[in-house]
Structure formats: structure tokens, C-alpha cells
PDB file of N, CA and C in Angstrom:
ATOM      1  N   UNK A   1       0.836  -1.183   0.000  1.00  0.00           N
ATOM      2  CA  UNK A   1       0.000   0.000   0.000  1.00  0.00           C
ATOM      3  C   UNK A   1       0.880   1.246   0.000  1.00  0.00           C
ATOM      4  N   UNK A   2       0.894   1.649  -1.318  1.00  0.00           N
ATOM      5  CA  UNK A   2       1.551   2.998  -1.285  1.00  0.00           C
ATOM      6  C   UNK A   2       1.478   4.614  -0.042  1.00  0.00           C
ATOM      7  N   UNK A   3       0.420   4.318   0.541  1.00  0.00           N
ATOM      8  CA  UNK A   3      -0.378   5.430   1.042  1.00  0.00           C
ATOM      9  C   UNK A   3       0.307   5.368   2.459  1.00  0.00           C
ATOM     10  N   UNK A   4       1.026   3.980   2.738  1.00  0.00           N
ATOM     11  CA  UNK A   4       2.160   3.989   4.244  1.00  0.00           C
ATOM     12  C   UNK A   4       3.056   5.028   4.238  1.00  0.00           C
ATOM     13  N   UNK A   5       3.769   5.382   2.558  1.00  0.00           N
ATOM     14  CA  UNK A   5       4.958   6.079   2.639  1.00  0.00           C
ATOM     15  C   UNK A   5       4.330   7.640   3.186  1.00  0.00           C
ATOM     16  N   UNK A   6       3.353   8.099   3.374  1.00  0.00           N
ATOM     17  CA  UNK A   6       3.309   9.428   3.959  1.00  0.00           C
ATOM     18  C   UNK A   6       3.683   9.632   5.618  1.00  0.00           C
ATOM     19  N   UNK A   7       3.513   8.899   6.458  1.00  0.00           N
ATOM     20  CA  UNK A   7       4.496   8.960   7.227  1.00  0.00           C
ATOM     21  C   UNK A   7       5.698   9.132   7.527  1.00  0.00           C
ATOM     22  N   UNK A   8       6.193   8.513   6.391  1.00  0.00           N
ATOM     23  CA  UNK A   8       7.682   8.634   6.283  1.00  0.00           C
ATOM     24  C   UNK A   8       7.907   9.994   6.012  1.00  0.00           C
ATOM     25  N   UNK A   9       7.572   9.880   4.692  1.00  0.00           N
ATOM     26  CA  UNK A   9       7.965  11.190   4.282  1.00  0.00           C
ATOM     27  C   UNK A   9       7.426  12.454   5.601  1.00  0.00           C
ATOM     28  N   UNK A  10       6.477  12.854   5.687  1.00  0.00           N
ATOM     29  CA  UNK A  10       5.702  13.753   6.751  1.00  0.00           C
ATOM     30  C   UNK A  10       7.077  13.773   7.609  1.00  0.00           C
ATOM     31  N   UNK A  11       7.577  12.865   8.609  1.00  0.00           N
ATOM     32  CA  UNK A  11       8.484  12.489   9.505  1.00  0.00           C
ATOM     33  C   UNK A  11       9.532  13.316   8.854  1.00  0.00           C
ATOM     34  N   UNK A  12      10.270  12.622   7.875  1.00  0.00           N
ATOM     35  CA  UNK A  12      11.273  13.598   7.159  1.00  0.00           C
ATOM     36  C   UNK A  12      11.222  14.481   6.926  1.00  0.00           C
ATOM     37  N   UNK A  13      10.136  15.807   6.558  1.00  0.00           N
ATOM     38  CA  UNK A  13       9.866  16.844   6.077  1.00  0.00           C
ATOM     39  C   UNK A  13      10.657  17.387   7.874  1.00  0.00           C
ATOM     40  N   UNK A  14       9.483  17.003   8.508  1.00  0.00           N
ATOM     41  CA  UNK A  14       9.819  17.903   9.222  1.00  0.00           C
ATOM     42  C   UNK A  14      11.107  17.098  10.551  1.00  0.00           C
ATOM     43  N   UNK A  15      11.575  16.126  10.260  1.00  0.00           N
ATOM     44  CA  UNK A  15      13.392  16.356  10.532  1.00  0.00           C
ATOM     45  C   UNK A  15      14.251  17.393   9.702  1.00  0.00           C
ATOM     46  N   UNK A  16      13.642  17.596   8.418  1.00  0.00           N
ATOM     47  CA  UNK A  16      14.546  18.374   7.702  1.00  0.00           C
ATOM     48  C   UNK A  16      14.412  19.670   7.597  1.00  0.00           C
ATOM     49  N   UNK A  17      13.437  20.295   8.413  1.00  0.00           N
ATOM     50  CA  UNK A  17      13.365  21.707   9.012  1.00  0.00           C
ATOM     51  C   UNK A  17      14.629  21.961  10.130  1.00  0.00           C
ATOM     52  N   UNK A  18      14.405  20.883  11.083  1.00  0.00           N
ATOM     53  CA  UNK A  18      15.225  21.570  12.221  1.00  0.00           C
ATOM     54  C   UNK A  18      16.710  21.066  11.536  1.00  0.00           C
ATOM     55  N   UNK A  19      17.135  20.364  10.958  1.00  0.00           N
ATOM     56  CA  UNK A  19      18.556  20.333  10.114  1.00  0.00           C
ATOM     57  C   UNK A  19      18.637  21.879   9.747  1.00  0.00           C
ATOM     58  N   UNK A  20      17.861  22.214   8.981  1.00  0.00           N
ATOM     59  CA  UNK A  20      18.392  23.522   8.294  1.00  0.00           C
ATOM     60  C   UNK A  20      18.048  24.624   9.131  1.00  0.00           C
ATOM     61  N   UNK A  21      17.228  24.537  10.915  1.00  0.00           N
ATOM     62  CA  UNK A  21      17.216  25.536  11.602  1.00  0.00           C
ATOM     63  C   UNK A  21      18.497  25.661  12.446  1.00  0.00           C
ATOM     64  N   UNK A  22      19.192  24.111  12.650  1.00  0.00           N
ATOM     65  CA  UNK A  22      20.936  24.260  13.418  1.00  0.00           C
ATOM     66  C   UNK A  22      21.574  23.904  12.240  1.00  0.00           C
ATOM     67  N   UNK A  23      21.422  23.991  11.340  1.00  0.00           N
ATOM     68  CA  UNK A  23      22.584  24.219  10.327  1.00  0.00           C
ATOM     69  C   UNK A  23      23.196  23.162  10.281  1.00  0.00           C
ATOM     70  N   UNK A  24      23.138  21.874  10.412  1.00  0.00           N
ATOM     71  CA  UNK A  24      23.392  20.294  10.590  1.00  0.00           C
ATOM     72  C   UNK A  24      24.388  20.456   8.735  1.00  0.00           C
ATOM     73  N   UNK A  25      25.677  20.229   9.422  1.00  0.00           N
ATOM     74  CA  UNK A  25      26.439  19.895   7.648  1.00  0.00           C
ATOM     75  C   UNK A  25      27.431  18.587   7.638  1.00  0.00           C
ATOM     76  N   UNK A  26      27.653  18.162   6.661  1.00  0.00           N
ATOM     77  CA  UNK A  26      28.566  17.245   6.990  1.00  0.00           C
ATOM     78  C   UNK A  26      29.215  17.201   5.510  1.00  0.00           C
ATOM     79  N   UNK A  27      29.928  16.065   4.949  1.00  0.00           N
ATOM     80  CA  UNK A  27      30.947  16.126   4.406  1.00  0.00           C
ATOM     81  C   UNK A  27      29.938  15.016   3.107  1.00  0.00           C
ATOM     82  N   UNK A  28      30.934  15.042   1.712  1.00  0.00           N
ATOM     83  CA  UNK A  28      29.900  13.988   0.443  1.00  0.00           C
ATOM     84  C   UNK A  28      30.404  12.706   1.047  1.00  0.00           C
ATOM     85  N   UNK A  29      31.733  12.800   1.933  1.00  0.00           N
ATOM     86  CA  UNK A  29      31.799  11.010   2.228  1.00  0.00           C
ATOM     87  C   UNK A  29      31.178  10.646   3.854  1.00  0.00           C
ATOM     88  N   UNK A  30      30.104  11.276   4.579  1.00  0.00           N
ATOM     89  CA  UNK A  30      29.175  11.300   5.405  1.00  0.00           C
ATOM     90  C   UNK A  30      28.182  10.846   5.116  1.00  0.00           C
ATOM     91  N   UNK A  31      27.233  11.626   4.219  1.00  0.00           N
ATOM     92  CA  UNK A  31      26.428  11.991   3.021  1.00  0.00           C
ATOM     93  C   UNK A  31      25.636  10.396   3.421  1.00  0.00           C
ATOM     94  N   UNK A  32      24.581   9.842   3.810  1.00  0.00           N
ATOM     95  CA  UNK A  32      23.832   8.692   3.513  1.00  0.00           C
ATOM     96  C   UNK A  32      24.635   7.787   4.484  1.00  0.00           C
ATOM     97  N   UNK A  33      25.531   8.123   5.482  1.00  0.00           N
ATOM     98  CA  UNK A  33      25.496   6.576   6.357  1.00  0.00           C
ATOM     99  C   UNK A  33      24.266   6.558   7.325  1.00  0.00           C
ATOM    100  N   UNK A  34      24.148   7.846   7.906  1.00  0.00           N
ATOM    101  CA  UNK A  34      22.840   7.983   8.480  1.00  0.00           C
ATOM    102  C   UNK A  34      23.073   7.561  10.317  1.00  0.00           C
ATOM    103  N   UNK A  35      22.388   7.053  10.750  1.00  0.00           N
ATOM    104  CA  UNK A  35      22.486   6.233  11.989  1.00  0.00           C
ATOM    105  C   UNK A  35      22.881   4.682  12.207  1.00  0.00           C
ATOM    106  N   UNK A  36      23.048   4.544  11.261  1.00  0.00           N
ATOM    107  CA  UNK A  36      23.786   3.138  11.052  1.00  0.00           C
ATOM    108  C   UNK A  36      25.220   2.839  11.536  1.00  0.00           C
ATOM    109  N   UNK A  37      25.881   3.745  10.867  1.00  0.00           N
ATOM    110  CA  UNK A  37      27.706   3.528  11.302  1.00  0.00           C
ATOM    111  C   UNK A  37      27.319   4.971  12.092  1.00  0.00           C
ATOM    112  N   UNK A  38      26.800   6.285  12.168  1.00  0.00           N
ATOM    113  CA  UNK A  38      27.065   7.355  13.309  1.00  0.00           C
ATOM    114  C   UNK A  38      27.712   7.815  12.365  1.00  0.00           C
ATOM    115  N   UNK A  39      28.153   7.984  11.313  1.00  0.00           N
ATOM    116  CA  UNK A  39      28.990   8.902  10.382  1.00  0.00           C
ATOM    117  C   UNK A  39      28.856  10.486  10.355  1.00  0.00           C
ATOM    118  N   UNK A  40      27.305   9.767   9.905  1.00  0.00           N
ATOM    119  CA  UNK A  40      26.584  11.693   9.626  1.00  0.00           C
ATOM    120  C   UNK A  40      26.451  12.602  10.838  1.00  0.00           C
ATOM    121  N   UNK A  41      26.107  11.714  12.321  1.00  0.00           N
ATOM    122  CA  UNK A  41      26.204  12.629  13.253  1.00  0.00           C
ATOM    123  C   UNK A  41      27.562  13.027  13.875  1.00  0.00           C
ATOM    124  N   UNK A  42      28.119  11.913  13.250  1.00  0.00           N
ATOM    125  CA  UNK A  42      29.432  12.583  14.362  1.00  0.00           C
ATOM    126  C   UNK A  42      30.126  13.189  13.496  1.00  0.00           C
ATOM    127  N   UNK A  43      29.914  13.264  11.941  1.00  0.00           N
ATOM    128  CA  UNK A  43      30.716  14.420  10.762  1.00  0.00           C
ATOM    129  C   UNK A  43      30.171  15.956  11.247  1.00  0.00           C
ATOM    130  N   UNK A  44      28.557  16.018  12.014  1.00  0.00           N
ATOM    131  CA  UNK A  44      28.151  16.911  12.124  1.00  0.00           C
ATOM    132  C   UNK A  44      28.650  17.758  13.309  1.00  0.00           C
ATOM    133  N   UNK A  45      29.447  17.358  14.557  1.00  0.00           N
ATOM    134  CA  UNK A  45      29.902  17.646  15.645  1.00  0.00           C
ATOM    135  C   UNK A  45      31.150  17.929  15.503  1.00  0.00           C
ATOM    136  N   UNK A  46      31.521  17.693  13.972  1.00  0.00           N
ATOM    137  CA  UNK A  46      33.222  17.671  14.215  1.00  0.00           C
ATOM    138  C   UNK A  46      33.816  18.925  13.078  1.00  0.00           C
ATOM    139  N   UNK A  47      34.045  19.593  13.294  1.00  0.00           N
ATOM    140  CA  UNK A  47      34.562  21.022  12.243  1.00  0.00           C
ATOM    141  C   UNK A  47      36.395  20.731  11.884  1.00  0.00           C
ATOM    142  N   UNK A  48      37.152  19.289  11.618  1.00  0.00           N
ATOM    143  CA  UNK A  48      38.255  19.196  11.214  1.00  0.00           C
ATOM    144  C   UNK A  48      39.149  19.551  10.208  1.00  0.00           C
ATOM    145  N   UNK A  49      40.129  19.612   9.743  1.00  0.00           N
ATOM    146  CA  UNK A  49      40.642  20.306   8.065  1.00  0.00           C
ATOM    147  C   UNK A  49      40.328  19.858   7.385  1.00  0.00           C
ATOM    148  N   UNK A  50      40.158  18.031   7.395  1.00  0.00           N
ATOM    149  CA  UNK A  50      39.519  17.858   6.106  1.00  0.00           C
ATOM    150  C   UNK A  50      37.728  18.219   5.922  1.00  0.00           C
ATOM    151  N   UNK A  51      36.930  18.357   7.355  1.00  0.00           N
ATOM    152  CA  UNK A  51      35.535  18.966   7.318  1.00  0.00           C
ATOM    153  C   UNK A  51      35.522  19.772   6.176  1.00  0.00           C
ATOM    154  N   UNK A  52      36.875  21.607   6.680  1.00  0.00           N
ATOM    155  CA  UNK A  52      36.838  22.466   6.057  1.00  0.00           C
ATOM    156  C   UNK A  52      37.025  22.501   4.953  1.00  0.00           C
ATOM    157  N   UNK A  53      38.046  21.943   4.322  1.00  0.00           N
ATOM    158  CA  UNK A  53      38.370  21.045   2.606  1.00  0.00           C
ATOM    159  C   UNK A  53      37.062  20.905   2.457  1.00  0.00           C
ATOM    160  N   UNK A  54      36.141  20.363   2.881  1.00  0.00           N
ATOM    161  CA  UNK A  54      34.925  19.734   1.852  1.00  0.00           C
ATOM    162  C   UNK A  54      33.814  20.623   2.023  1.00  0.00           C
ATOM    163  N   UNK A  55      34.787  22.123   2.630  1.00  0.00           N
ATOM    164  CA  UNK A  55      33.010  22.793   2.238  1.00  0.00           C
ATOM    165  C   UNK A  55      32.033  23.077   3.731  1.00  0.00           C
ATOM    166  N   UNK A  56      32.680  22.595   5.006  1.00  0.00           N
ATOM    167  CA  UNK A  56      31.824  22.672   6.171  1.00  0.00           C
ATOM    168  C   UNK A  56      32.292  24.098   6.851  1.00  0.00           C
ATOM    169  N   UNK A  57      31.385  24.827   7.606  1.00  0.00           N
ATOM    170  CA  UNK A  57      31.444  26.004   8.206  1.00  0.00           C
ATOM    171  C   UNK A  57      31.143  25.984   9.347  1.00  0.00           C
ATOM    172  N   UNK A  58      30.397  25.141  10.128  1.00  0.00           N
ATOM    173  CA  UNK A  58      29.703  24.873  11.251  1.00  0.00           C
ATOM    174  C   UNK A  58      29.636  24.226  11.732  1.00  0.00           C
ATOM    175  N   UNK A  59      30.003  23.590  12.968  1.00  0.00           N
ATOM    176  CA  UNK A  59      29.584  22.155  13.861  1.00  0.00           C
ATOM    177  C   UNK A  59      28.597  22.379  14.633  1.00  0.00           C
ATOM    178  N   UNK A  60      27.875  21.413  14.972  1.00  0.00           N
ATOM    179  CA  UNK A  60      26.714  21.711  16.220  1.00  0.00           C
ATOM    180  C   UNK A  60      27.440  21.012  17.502  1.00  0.00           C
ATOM    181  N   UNK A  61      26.879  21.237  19.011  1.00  0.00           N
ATOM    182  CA  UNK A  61      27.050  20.709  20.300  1.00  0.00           C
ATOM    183  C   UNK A  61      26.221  19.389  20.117  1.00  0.00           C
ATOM    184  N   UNK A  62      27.068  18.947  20.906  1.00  0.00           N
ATOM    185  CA  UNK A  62      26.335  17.367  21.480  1.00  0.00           C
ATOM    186  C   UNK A  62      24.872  17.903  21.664  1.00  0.00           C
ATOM    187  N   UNK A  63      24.309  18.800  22.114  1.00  0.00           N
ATOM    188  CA  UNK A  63      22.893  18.504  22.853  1.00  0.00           C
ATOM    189  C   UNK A  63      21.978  18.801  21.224  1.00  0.00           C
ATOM    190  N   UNK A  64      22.591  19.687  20.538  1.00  0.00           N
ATOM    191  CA  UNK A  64      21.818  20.236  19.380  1.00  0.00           C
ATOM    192  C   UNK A  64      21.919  18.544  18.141  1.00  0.00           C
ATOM    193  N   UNK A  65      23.067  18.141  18.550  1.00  0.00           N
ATOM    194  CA  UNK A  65      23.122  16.526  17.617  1.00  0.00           C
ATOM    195  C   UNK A  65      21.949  16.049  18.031  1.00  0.00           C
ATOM    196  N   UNK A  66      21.711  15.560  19.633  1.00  0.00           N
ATOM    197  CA  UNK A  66      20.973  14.984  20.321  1.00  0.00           C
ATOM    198  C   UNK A  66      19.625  15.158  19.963  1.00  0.00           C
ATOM    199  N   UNK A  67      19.089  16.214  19.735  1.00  0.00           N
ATOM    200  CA  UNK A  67      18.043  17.021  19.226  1.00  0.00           C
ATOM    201  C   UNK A  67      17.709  16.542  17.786  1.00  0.00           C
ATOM    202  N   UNK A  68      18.229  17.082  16.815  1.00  0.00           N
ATOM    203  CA  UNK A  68      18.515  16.478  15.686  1.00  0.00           C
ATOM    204  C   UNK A  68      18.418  15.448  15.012  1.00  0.00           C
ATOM    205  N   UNK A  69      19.528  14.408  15.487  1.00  0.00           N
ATOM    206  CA  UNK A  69      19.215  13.205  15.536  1.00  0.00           C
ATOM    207  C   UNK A  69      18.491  12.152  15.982  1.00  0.00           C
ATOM    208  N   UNK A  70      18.129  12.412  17.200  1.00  0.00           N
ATOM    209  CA  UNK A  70      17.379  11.267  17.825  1.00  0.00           C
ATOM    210  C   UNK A  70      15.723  12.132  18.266  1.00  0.00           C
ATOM    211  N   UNK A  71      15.840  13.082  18.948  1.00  0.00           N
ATOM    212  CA  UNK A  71      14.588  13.872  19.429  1.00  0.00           C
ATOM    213  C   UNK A  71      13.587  13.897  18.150  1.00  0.00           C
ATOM    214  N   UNK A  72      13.952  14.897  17.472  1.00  0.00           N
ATOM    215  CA  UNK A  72      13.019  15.086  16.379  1.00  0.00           C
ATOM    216  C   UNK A  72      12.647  14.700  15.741  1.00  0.00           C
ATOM    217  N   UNK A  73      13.510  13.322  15.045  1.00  0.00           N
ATOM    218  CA  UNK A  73      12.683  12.259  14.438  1.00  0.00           C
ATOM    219  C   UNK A  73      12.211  10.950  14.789  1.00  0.00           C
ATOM    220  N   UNK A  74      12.049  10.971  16.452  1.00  0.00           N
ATOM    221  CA  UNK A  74      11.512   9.881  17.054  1.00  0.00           C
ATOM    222  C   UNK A  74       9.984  10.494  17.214  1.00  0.00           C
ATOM    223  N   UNK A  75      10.220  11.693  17.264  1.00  0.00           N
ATOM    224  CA  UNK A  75       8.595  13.006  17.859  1.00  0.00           C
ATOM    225  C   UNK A  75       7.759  12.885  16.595  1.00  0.00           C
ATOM    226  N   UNK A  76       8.982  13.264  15.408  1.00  0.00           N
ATOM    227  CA  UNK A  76       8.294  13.553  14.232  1.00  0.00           C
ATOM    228  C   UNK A  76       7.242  12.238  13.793  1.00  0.00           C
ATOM    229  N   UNK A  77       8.045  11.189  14.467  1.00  0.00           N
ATOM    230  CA  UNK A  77       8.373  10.069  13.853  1.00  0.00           C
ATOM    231  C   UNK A  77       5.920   9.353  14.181  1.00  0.00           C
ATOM    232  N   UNK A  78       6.186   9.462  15.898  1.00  0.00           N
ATOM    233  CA  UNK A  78       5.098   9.256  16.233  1.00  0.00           C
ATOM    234  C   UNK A  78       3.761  10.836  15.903  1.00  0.00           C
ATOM    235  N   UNK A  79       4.176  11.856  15.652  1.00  0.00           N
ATOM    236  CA  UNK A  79       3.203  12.640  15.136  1.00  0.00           C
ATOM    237  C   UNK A  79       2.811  11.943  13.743  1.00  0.00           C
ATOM    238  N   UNK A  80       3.804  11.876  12.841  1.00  0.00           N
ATOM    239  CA  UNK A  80       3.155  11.573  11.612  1.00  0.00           C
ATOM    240  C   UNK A  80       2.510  10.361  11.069  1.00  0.00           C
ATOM    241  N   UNK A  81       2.646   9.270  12.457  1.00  0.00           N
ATOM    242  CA  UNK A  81       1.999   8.123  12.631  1.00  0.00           C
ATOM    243  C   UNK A  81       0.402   8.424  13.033  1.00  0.00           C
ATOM    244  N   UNK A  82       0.014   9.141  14.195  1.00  0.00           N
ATOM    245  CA  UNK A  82      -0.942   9.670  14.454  1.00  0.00           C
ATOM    246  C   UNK A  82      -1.566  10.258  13.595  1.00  0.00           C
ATOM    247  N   UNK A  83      -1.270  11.391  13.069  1.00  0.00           N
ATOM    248  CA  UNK A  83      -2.105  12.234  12.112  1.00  0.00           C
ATOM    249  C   UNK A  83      -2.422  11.122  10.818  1.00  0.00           C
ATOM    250  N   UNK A  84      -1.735  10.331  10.334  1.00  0.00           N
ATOM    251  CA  UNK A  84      -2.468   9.385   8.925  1.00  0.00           C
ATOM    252  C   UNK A  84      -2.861   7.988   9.721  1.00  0.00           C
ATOM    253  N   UNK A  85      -2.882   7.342  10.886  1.00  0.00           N
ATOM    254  CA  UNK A  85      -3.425   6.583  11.156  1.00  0.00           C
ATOM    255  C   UNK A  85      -4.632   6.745  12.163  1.00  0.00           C
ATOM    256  N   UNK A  86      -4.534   7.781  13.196  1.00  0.00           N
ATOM    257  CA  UNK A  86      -5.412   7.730  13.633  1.00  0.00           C
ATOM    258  C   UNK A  86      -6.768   8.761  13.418  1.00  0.00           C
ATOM    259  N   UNK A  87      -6.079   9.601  13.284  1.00  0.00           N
ATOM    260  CA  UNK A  87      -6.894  11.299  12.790  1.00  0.00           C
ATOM    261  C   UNK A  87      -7.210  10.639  11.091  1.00  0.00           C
ATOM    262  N   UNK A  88      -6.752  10.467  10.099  1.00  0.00           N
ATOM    263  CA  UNK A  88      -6.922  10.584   8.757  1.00  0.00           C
ATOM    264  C   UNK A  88      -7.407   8.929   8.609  1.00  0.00           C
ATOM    265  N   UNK A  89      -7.354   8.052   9.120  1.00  0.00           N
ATOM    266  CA  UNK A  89      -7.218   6.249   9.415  1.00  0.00           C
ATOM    267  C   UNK A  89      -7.278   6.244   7.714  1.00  0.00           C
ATOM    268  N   UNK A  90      -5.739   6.417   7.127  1.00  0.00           N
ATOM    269  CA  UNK A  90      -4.975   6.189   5.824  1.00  0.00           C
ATOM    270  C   UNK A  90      -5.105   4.714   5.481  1.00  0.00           C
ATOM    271  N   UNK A  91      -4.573   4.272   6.869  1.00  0.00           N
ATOM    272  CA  UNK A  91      -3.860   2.768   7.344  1.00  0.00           C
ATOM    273  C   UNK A  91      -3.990   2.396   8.399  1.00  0.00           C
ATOM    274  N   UNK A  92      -4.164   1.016   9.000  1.00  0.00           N
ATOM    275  CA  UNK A  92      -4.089   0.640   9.862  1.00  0.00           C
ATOM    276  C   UNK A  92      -2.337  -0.667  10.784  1.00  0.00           C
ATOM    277  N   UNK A  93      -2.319  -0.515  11.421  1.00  0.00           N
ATOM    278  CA  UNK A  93      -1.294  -1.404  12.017  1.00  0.00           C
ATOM    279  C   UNK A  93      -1.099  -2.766  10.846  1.00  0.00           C
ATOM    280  N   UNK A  94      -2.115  -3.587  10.562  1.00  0.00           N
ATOM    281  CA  UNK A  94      -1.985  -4.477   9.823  1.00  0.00           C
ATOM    282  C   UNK A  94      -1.780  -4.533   8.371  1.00  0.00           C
ATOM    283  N   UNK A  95      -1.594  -3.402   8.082  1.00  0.00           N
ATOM    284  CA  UNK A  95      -0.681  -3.016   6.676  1.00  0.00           C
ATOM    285  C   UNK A  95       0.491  -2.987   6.679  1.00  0.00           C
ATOM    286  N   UNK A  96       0.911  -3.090   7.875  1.00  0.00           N
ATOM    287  CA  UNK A  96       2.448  -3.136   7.769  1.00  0.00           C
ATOM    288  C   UNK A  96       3.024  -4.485   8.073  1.00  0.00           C
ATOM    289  N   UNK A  97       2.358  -5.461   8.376  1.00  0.00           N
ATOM    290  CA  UNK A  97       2.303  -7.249   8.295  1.00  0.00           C
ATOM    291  C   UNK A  97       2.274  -7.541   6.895  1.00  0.00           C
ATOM    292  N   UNK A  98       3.577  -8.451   6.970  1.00  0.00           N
ATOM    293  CA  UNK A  98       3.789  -9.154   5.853  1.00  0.00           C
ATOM    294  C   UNK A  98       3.473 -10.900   5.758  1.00  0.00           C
ATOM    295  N   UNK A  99       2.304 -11.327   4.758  1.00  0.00           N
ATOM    296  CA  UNK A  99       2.178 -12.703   4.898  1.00  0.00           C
ATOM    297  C   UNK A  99       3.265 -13.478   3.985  1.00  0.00           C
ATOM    298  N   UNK A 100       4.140 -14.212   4.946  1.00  0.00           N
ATOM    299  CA  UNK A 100       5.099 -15.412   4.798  1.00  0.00           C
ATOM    300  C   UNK A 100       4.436 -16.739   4.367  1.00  0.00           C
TER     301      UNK A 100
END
């Protein structure tokens, strides 16, 4: 059901406000590790020579990473679940079960 991905997206929209309200930058070999390896957040905390080589101007504090990374799109994460499942009922829980 195509109509799941608006959560996602919704979620992302608005993680990607507060990125561009602390100025969250990182480097093209950062770029997509994401929370997986910690690349992107910890490229974002770190302002080094090669940072500056690739173009970075800004680091954020641990608490503004913290924010960033984990706060806002865990918040975002359950608002935009709410608003298309329960307010809009897009979808329900059992759309996201896969029969094996």
C-alpha cells in the first residue's frame, strides 16, 4: 500500500526543518550513512581540516546533535503516525504485516 509512505515522508519533512534551523552539515563522504555507522552525526559535531576542505562552516554541540538526531525524528516520527493513522485512518497497524 503505497499510502504507508506518507508517514515517512511527513516524519522527514519535518526532521529536515530543524537540520536547516541548526545548520546540521557534513561532508559527500558522510552523506547517507545515516544512523547506522554514526557517520553523519558525528561528521556533524566535528569542524576538522579535512571537514573544512569539503566545504563545512559549522559544527553543532552534542545537545543540538541529540536534538537532531534522535529527538526530532523519534517526535516527528510518532506525530506523523498519528495524524495518517489515527486522525486521517490512511492505514491501519496491519498493513504493515507481511504474509510469509
Amino acid at each position: 500500500k503505497p499510502i504507508t509512505m506518507l508517514p515517512f515522508l511527513l516524519s522527514s519533512a519535518i526532521a529536515g526543518v530543524f537540520v536547516a534551523l541548526f545548520n546540521v552539515q557534513g561532508t559527500a563522504q558522510s552523506a547517507g550513512f545515516g544512523y547506522i555507522g554514526l557517520v553523519g552525526p558525528i561528521q556533524s559535531m566535528t569542524l576538522d581540516a579535512a571537514s573544512k576542505a569539503a566545504g563545512m562552516t559549522h559544527a553543532i554541540n552534542g545537545i543540538q546533535s541529540l536534538i537532531a538526531w534522535l529527538v526530532v525524528p523519534i517526535v516527528a516520527g510518532f506525530i506523523a503516525n498519528f495524524v495518517f493513522s489515527k486522525l486521517f485512518k490512511f492505514y491501519t497497524a496491519e498493513d504493515f504485516h507481511q504474509d510469509i
